[in-house]
PDB file of C-alpha atoms and ligand atoms in Angstrom:
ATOM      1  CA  UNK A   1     -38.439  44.843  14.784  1.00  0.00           C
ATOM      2  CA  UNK A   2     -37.434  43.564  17.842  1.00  0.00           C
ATOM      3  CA  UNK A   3     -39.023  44.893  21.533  1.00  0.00           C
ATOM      4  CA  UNK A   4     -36.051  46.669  22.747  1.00  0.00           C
ATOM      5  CA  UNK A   5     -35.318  48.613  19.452  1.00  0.00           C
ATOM      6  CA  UNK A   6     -32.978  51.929  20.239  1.00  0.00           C
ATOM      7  CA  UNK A   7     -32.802  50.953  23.619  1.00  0.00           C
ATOM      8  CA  UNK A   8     -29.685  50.778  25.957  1.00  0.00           C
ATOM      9  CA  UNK A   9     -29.548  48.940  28.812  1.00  0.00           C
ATOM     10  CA  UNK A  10     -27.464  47.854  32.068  1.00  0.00           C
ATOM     11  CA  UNK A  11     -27.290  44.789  33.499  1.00  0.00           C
ATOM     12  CA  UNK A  12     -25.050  44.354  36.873  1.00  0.00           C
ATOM     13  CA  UNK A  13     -23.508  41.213  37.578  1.00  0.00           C
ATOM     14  CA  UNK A  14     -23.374  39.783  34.356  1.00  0.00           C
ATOM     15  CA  UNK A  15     -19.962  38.091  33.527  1.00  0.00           C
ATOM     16  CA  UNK A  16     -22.126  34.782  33.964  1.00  0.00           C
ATOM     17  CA  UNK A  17     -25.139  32.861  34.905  1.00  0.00           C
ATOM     18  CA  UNK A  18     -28.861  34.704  34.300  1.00  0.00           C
ATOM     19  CA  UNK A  19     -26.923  38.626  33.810  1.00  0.00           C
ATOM     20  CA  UNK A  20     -25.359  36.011  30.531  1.00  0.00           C
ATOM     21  CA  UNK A  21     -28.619  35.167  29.434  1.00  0.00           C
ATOM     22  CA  UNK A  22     -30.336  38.659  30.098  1.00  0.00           C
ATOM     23  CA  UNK A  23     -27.479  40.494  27.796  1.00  0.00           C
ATOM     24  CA  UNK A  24     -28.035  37.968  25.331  1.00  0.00           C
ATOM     25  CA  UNK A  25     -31.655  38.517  24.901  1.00  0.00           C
ATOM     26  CA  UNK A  26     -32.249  42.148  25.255  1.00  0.00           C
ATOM     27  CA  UNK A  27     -29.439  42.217  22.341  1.00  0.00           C
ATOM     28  CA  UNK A  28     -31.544  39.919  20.299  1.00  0.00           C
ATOM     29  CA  UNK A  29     -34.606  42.264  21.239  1.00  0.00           C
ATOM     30  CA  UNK A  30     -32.454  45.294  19.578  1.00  0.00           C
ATOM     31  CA  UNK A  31     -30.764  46.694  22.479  1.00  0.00           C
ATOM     32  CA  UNK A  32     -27.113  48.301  22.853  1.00  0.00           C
ATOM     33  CA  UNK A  33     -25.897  45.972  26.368  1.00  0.00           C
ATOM     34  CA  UNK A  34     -23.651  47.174  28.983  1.00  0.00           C
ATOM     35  CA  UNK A  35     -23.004  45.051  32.015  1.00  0.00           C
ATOM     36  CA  UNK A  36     -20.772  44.734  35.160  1.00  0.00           C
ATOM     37  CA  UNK A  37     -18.649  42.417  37.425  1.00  0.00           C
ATOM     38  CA  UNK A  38     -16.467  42.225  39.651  1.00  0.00           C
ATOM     39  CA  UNK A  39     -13.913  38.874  38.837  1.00  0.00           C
ATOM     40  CA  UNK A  40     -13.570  37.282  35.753  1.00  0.00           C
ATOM     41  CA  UNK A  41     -12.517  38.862  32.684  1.00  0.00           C
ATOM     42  CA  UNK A  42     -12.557  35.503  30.702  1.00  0.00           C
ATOM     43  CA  UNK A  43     -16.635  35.216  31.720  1.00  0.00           C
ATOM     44  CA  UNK A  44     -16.934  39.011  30.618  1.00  0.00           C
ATOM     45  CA  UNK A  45     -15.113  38.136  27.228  1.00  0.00           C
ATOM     46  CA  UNK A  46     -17.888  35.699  26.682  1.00  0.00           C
ATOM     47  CA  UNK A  47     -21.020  37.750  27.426  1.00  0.00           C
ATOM     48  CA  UNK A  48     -19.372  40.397  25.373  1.00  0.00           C
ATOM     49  CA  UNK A  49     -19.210  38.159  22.532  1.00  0.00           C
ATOM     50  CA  UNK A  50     -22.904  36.930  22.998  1.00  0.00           C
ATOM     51  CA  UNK A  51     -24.129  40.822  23.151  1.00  0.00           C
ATOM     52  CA  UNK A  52     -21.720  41.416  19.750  1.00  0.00           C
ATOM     53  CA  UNK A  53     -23.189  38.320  18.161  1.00  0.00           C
ATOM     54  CA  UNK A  54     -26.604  39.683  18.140  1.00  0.00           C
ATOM     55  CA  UNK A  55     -25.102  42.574  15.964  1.00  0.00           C
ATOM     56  CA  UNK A  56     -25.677  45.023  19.112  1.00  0.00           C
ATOM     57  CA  UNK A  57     -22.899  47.417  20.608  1.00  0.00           C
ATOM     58  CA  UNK A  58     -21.531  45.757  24.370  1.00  0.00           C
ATOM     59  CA  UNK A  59     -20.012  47.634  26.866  1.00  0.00           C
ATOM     60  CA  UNK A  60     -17.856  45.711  29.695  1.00  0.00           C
ATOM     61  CA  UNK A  61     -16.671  47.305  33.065  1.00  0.00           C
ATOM     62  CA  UNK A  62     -15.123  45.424  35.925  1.00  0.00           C
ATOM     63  CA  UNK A  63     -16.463  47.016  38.364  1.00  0.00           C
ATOM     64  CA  UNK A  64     -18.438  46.112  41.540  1.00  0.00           C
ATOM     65  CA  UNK A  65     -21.929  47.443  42.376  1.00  0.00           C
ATOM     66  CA  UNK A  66     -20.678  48.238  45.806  1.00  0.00           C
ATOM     67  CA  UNK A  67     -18.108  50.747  43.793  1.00  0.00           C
ATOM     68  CA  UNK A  68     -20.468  53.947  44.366  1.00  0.00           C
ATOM     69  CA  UNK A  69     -17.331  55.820  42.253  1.00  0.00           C
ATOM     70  CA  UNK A  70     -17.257  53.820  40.063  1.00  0.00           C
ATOM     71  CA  UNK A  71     -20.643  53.147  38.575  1.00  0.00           C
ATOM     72  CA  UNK A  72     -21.233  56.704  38.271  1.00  0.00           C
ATOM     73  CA  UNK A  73     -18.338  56.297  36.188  1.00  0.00           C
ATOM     74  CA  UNK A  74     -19.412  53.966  34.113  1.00  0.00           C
ATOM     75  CA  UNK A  75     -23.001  55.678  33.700  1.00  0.00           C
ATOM     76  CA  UNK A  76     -21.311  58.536  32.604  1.00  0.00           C
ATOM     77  CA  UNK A  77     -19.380  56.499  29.935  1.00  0.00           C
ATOM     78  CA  UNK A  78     -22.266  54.793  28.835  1.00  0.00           C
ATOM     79  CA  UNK A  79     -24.417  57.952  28.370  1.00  0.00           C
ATOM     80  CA  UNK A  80     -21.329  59.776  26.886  1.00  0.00           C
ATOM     81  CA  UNK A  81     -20.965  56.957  23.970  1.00  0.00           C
ATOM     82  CA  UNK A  82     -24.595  55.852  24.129  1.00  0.00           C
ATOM     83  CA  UNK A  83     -26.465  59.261  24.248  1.00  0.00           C
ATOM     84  CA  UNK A  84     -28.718  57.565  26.912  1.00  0.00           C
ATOM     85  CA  UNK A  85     -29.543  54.690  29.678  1.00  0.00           C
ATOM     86  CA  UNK A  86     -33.050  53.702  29.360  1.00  0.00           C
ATOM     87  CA  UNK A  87     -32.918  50.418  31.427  1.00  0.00           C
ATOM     88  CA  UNK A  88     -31.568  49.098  34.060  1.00  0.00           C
ATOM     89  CA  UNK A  89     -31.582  45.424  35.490  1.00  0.00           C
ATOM     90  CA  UNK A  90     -30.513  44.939  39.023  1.00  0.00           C
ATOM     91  CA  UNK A  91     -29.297  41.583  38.687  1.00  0.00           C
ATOM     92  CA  UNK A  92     -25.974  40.763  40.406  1.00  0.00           C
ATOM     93  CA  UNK A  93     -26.181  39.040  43.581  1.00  0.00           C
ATOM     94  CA  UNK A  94     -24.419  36.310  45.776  1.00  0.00           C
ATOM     95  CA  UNK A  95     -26.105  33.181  47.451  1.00  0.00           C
ATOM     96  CA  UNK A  96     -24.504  30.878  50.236  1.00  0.00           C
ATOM     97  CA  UNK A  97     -25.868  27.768  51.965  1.00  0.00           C
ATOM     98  CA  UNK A  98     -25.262  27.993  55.577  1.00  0.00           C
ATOM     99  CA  UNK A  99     -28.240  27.785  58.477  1.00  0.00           C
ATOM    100  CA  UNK A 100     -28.437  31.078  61.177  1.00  0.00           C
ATOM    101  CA  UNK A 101     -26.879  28.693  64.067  1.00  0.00           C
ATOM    102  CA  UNK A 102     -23.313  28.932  61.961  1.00  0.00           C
ATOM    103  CA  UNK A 103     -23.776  32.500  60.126  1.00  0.00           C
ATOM    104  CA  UNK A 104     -20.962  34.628  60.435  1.00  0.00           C
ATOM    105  CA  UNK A 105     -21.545  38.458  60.914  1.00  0.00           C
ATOM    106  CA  UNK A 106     -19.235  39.045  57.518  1.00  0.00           C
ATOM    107  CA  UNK A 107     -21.708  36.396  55.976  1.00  0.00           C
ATOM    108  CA  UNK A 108     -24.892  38.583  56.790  1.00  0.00           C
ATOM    109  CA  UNK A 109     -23.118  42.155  55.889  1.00  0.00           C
ATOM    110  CA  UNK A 110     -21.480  40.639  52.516  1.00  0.00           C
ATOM    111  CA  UNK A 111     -24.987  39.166  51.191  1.00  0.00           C
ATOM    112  CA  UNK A 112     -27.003  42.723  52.277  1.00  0.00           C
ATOM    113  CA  UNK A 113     -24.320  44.428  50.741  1.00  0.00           C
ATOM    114  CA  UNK A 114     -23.976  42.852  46.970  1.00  0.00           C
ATOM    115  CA  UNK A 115     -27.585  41.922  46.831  1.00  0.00           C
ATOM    116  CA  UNK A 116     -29.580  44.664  48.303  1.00  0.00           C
ATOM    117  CA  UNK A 117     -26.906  47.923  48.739  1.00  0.00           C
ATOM    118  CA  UNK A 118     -25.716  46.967  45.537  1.00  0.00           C
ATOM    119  CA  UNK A 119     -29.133  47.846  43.735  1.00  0.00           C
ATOM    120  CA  UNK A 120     -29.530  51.428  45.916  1.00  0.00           C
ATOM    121  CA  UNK A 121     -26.271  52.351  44.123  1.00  0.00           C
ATOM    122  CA  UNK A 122     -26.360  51.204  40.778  1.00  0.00           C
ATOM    123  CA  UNK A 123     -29.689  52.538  40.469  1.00  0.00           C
ATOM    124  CA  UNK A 124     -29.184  55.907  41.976  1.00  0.00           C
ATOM    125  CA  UNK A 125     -26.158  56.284  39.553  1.00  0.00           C
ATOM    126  CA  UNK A 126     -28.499  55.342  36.708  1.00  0.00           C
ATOM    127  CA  UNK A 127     -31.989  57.262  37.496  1.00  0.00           C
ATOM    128  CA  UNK A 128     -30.727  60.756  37.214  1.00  0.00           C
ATOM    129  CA  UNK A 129     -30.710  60.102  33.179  1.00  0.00           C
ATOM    130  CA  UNK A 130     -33.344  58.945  33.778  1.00  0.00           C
ATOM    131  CA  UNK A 131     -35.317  61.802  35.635  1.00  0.00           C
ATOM    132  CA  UNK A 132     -33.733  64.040  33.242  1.00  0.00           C
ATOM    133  CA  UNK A 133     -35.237  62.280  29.898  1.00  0.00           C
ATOM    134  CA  UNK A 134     -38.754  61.308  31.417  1.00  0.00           C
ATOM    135  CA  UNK A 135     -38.410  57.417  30.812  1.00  0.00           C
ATOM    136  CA  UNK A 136     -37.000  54.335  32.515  1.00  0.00           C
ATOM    137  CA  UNK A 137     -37.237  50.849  33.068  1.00  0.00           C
ATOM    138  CA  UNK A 138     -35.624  49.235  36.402  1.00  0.00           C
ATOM    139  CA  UNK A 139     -36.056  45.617  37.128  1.00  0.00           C
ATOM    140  CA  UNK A 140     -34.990  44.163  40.209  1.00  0.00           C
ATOM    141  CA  UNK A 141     -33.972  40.327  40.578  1.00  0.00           C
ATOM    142  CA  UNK A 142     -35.104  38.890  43.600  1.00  0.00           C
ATOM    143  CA  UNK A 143     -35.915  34.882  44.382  1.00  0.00           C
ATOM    144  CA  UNK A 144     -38.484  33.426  45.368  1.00  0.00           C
ATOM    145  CA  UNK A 145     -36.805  32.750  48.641  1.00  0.00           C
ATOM    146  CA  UNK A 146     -37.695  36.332  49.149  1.00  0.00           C
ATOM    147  CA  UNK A 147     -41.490  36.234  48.426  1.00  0.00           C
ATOM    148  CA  UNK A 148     -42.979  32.687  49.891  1.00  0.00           C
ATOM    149  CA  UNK A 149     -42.455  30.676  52.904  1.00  0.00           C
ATOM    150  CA  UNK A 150     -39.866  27.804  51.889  1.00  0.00           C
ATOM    151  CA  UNK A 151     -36.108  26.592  53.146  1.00  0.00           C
ATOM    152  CA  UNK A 152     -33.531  29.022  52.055  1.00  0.00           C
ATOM    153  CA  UNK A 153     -30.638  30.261  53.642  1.00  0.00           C
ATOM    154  CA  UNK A 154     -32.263  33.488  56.137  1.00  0.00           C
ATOM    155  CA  UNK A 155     -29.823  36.135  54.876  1.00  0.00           C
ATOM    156  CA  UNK A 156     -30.569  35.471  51.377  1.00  0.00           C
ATOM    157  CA  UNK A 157     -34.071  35.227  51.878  1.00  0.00           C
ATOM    158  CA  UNK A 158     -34.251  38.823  53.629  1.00  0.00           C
ATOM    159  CA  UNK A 159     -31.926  40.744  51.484  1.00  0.00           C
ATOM    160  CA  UNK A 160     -34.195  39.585  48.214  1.00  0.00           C
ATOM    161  CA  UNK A 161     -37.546  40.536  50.329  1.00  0.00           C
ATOM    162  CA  UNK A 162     -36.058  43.783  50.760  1.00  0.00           C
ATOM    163  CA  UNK A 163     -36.035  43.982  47.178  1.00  0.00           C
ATOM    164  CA  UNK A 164     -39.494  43.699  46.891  1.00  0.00           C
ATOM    165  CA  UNK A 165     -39.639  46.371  49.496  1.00  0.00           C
ATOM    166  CA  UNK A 166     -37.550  48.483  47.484  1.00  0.00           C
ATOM    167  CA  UNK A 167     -38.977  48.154  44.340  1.00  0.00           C
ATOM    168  CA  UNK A 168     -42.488  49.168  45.923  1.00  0.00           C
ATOM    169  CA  UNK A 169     -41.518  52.084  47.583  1.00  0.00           C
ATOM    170  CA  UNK A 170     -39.182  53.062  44.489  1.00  0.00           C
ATOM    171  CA  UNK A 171     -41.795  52.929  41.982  1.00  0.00           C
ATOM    172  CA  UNK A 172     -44.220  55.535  44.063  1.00  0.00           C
ATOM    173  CA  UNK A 173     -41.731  57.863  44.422  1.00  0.00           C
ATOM    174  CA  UNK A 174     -40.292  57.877  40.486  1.00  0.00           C
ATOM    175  CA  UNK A 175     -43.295  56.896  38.581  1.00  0.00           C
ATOM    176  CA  UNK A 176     -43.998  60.731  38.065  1.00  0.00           C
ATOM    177  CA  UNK A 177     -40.931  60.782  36.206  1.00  0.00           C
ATOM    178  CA  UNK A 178     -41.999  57.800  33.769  1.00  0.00           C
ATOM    179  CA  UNK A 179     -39.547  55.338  35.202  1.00  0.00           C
ATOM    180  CA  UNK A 180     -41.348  52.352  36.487  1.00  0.00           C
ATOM    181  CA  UNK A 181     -39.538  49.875  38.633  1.00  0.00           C
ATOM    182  CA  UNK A 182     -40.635  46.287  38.963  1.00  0.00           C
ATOM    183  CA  UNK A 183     -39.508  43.173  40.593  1.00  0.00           C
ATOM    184  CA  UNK A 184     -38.994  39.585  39.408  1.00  0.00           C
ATOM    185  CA  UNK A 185     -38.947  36.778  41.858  1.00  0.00           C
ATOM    186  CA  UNK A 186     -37.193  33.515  39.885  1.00  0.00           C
ATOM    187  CA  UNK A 187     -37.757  29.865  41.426  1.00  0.00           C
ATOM    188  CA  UNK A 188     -34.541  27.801  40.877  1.00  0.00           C
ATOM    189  CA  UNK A 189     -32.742  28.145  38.091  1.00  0.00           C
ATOM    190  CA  UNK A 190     -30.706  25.257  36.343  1.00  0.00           C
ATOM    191  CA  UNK A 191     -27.518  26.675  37.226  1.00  0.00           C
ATOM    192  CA  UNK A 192     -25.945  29.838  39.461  1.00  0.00           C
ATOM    193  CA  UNK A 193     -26.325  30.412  42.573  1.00  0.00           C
ATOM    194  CA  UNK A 194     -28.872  27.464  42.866  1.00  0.00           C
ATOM    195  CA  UNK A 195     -26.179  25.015  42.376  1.00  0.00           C
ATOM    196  CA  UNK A 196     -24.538  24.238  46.039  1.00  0.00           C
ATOM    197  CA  UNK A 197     -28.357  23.784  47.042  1.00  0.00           C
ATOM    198  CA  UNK A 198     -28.507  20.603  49.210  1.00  0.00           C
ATOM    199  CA  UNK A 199     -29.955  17.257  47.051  1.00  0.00           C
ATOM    200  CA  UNK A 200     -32.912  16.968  49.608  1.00  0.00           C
ATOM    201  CA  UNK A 201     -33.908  20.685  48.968  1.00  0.00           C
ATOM    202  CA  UNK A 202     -33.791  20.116  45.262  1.00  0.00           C
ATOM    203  CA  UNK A 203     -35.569  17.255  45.525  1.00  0.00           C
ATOM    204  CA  UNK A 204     -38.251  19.028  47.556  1.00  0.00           C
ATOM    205  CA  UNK A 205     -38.801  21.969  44.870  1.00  0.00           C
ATOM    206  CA  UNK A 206     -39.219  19.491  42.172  1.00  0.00           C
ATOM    207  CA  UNK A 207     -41.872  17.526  43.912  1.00  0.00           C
ATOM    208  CA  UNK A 208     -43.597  21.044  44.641  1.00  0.00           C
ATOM    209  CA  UNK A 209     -43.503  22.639  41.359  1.00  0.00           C
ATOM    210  CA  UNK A 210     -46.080  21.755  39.057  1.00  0.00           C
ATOM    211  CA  UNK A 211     -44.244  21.538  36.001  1.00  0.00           C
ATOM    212  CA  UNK A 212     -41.319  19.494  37.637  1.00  0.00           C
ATOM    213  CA  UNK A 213     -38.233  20.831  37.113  1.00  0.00           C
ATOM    214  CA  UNK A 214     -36.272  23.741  37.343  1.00  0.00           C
ATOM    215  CA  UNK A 215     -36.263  26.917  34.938  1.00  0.00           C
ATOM    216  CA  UNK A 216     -33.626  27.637  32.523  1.00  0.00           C
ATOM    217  CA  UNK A 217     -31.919  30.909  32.623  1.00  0.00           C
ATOM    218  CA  UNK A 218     -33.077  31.622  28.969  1.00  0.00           C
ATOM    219  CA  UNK A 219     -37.397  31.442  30.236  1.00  0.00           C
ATOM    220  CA  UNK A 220     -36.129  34.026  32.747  1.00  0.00           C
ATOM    221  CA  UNK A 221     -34.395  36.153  30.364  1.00  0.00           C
ATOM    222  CA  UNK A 222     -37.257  36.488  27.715  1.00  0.00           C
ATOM    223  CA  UNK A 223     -39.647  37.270  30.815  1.00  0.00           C
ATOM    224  CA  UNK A 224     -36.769  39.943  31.730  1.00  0.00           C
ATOM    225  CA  UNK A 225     -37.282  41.339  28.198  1.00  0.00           C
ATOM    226  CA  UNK A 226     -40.658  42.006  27.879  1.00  0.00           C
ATOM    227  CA  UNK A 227     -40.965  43.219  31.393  1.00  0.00           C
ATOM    228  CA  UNK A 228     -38.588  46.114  30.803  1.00  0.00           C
ATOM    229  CA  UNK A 229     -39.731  47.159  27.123  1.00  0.00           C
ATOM    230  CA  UNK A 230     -42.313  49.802  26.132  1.00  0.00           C
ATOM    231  CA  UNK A 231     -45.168  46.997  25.606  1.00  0.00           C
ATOM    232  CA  UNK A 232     -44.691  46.266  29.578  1.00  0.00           C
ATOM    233  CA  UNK A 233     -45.734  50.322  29.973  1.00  0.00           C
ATOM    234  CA  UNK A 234     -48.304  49.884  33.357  1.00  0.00           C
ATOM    235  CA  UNK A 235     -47.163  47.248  35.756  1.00  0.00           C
ATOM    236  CA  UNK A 236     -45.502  49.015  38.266  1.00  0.00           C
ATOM    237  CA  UNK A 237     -44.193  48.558  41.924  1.00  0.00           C
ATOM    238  CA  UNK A 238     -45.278  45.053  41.038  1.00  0.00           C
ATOM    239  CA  UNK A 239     -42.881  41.807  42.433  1.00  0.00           C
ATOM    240  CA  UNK A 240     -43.878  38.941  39.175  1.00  0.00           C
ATOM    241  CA  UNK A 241     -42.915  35.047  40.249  1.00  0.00           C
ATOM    242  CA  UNK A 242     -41.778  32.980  37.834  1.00  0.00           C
ATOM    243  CA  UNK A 243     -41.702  29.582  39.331  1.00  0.00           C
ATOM    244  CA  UNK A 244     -43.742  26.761  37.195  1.00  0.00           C
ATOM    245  CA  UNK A 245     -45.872  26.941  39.988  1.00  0.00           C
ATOM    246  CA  UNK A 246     -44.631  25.965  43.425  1.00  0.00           C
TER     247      UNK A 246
HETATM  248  N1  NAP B   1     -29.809  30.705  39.814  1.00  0.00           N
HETATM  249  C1  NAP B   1     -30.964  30.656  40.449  1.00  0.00           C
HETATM  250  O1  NAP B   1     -31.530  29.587  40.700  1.00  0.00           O
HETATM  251  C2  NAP B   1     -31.627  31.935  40.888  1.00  0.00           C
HETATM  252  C3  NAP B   1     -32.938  31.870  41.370  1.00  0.00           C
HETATM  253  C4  NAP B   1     -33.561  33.043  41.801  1.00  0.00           C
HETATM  254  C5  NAP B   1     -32.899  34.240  41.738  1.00  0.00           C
HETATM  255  N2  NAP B   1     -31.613  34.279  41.269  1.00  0.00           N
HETATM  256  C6  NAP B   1     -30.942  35.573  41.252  1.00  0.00           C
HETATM  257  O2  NAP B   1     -30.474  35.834  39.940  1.00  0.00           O
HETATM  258  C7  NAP B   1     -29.315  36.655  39.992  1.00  0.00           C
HETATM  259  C8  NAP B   1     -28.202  36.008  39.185  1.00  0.00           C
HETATM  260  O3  NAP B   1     -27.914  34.740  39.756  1.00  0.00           O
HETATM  261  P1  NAP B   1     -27.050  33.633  39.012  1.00  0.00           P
HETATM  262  O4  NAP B   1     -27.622  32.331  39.389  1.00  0.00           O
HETATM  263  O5  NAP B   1     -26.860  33.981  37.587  1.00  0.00           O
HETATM  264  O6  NAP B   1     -25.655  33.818  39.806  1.00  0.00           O
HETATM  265  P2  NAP B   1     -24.146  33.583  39.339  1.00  0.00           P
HETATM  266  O7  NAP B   1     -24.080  32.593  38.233  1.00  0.00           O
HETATM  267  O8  NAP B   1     -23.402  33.329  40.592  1.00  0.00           O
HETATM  268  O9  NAP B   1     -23.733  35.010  38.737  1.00  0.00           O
HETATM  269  C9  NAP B   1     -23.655  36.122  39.554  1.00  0.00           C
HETATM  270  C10 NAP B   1     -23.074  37.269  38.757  1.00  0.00           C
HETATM  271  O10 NAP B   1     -22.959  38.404  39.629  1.00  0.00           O
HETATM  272  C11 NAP B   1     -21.631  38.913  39.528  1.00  0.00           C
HETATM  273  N3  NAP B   1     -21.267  39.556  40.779  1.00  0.00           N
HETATM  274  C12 NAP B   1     -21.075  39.000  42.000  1.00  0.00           C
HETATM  275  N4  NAP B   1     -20.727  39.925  42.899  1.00  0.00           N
HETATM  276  C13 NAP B   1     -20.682  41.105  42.216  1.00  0.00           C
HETATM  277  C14 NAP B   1     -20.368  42.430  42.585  1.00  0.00           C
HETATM  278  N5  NAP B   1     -20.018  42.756  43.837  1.00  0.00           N
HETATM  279  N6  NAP B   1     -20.420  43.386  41.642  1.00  0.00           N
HETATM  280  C15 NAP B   1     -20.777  43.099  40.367  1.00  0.00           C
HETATM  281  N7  NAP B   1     -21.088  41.855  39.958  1.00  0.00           N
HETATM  282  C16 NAP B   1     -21.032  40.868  40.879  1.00  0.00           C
HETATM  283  C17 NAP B   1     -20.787  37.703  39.179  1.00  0.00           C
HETATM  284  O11 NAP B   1     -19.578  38.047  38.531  1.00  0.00           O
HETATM  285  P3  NAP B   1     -18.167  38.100  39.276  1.00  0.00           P
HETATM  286  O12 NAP B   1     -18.096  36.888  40.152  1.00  0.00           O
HETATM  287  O13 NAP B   1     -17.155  38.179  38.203  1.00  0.00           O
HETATM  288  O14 NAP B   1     -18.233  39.368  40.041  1.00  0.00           O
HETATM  289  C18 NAP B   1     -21.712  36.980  38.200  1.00  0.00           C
HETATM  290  O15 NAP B   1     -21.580  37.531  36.917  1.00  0.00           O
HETATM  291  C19 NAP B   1     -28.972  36.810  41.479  1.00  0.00           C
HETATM  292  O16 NAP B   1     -29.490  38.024  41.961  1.00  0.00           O
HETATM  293  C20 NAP B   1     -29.698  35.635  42.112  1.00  0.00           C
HETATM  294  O17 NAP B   1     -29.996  35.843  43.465  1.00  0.00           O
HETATM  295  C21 NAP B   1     -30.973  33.174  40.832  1.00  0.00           C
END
């Protein structure tokens, strides 16, 4: 039996990186795995393998979540061939390493837009389903950037606070509808979007975190698991860090 038996999720942004890992893992929990991107087929190819490896049904779409058209789209395909969309996971999302001196408007707009519009739409194509069958589970991926006072790049740390902010205010006004929405905030990862991350910054985090290194995309993928299964059934509006203890 595994925790996500019957279940069908979404995961955006997911041809690579932590959306991989998250695919891989709610299949292995029992869930059917749909995901979205918005460049590389070959990536896709592979996360659909992992997802079909675990003996669980994947669905691939190329499509951005700033595609409003087109994730309804693919919501409707999913519930059409699925029968239903019980969770979603609000994971795709751009960094960039530049300080505010240098930031180009198109900088600010494109990191707002794929990191915090791009969870508005994807899950306001999603949650009518969900409404309409009583059950849910969103999850939001923010950074820690977004919940505690450290270096990061300004845009990046405000659009993934505003996903705290948005998973709050979300989960009051859905919860009557048993969806709950929660947020998790990952430290840095071994790979990603952590990777252009200046040595001295690096070397900072590692001397702060109490285990001493880095988390691997897998530990963030099992937390994603049980967070949006039916044991995780009271935390709600809640932002969770998972950072080895910085
Ligand atoms: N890695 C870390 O250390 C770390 C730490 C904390 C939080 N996070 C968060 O974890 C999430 C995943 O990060 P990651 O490290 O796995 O990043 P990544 O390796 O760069 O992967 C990002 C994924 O998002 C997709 N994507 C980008 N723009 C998209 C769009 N407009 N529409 C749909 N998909 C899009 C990418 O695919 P395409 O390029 O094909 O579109 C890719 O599959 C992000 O929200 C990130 O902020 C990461």
């Amino acid at each position: 039996m595994g925790m996500l038996d019957d279940r069908v999720a979404l995961v955006t942004g997911a041809s690579r990186g932590l959306g991989r890992a998250i695919c891989a893992t709610l299949a292995r929990e029992g869930a059917d795995v749909a995901f979205n991107y918005s460049r590389s087929d070959d990536d896709a190819r592979i996360t659909q393998a992992a997802i079909e490896a675990e003996g669980r049904r994947a669905w691939a779409f190329k499509t951005s979540v700033l595609d409003k058209d087109g994730l309804r789209a693919l919501t409707r395909t999913i519930e059409a061939e699925a029968g239903h969309l019980d969770i979603l996971v609000n994971n795709a999302g751009v960094g960039q390493v530049v300080p505010l001196a240098l930031m180009e408007e198109e900088d600010w707009d494109r990191m707002m837009s794929i990191n915090v519009k791009g969870a508005f739409l994807t899950t306001q194509a999603v949650m009518r389903g969900m409404v309409r069958r009583r059950h849910g589970r969103i999850l939001n991926i923010s950074s820690l950037a977004g919940v505690k006072m450290m270096e990061a790049p300004v845009h990046y740390s405000t659009a993934k606070a505003a996903l705290a902010g948005f998973t709050q205010a979300l989960a009051k006004e859905i919860g009557r509808y048993g969806i709950t929405v929660n947020c998790l905030a990952p430290g840095l990862l071994e790979d990603g979007v952590s990777v252009n991350l200046p040595e001295k910054r690096l070397a900072e985090y590692l001397r702060n975190c109490a285990l001493g290194r880095q988390g691997t995309f897998q530990e963030c993928a099992e937390v994603v698991a049980f967070l949006v299964s039916d044991r995780n059934s009271y935390m709600n509006g809640a932002t969770i860090v998972l950072d080895g203890a910085v």
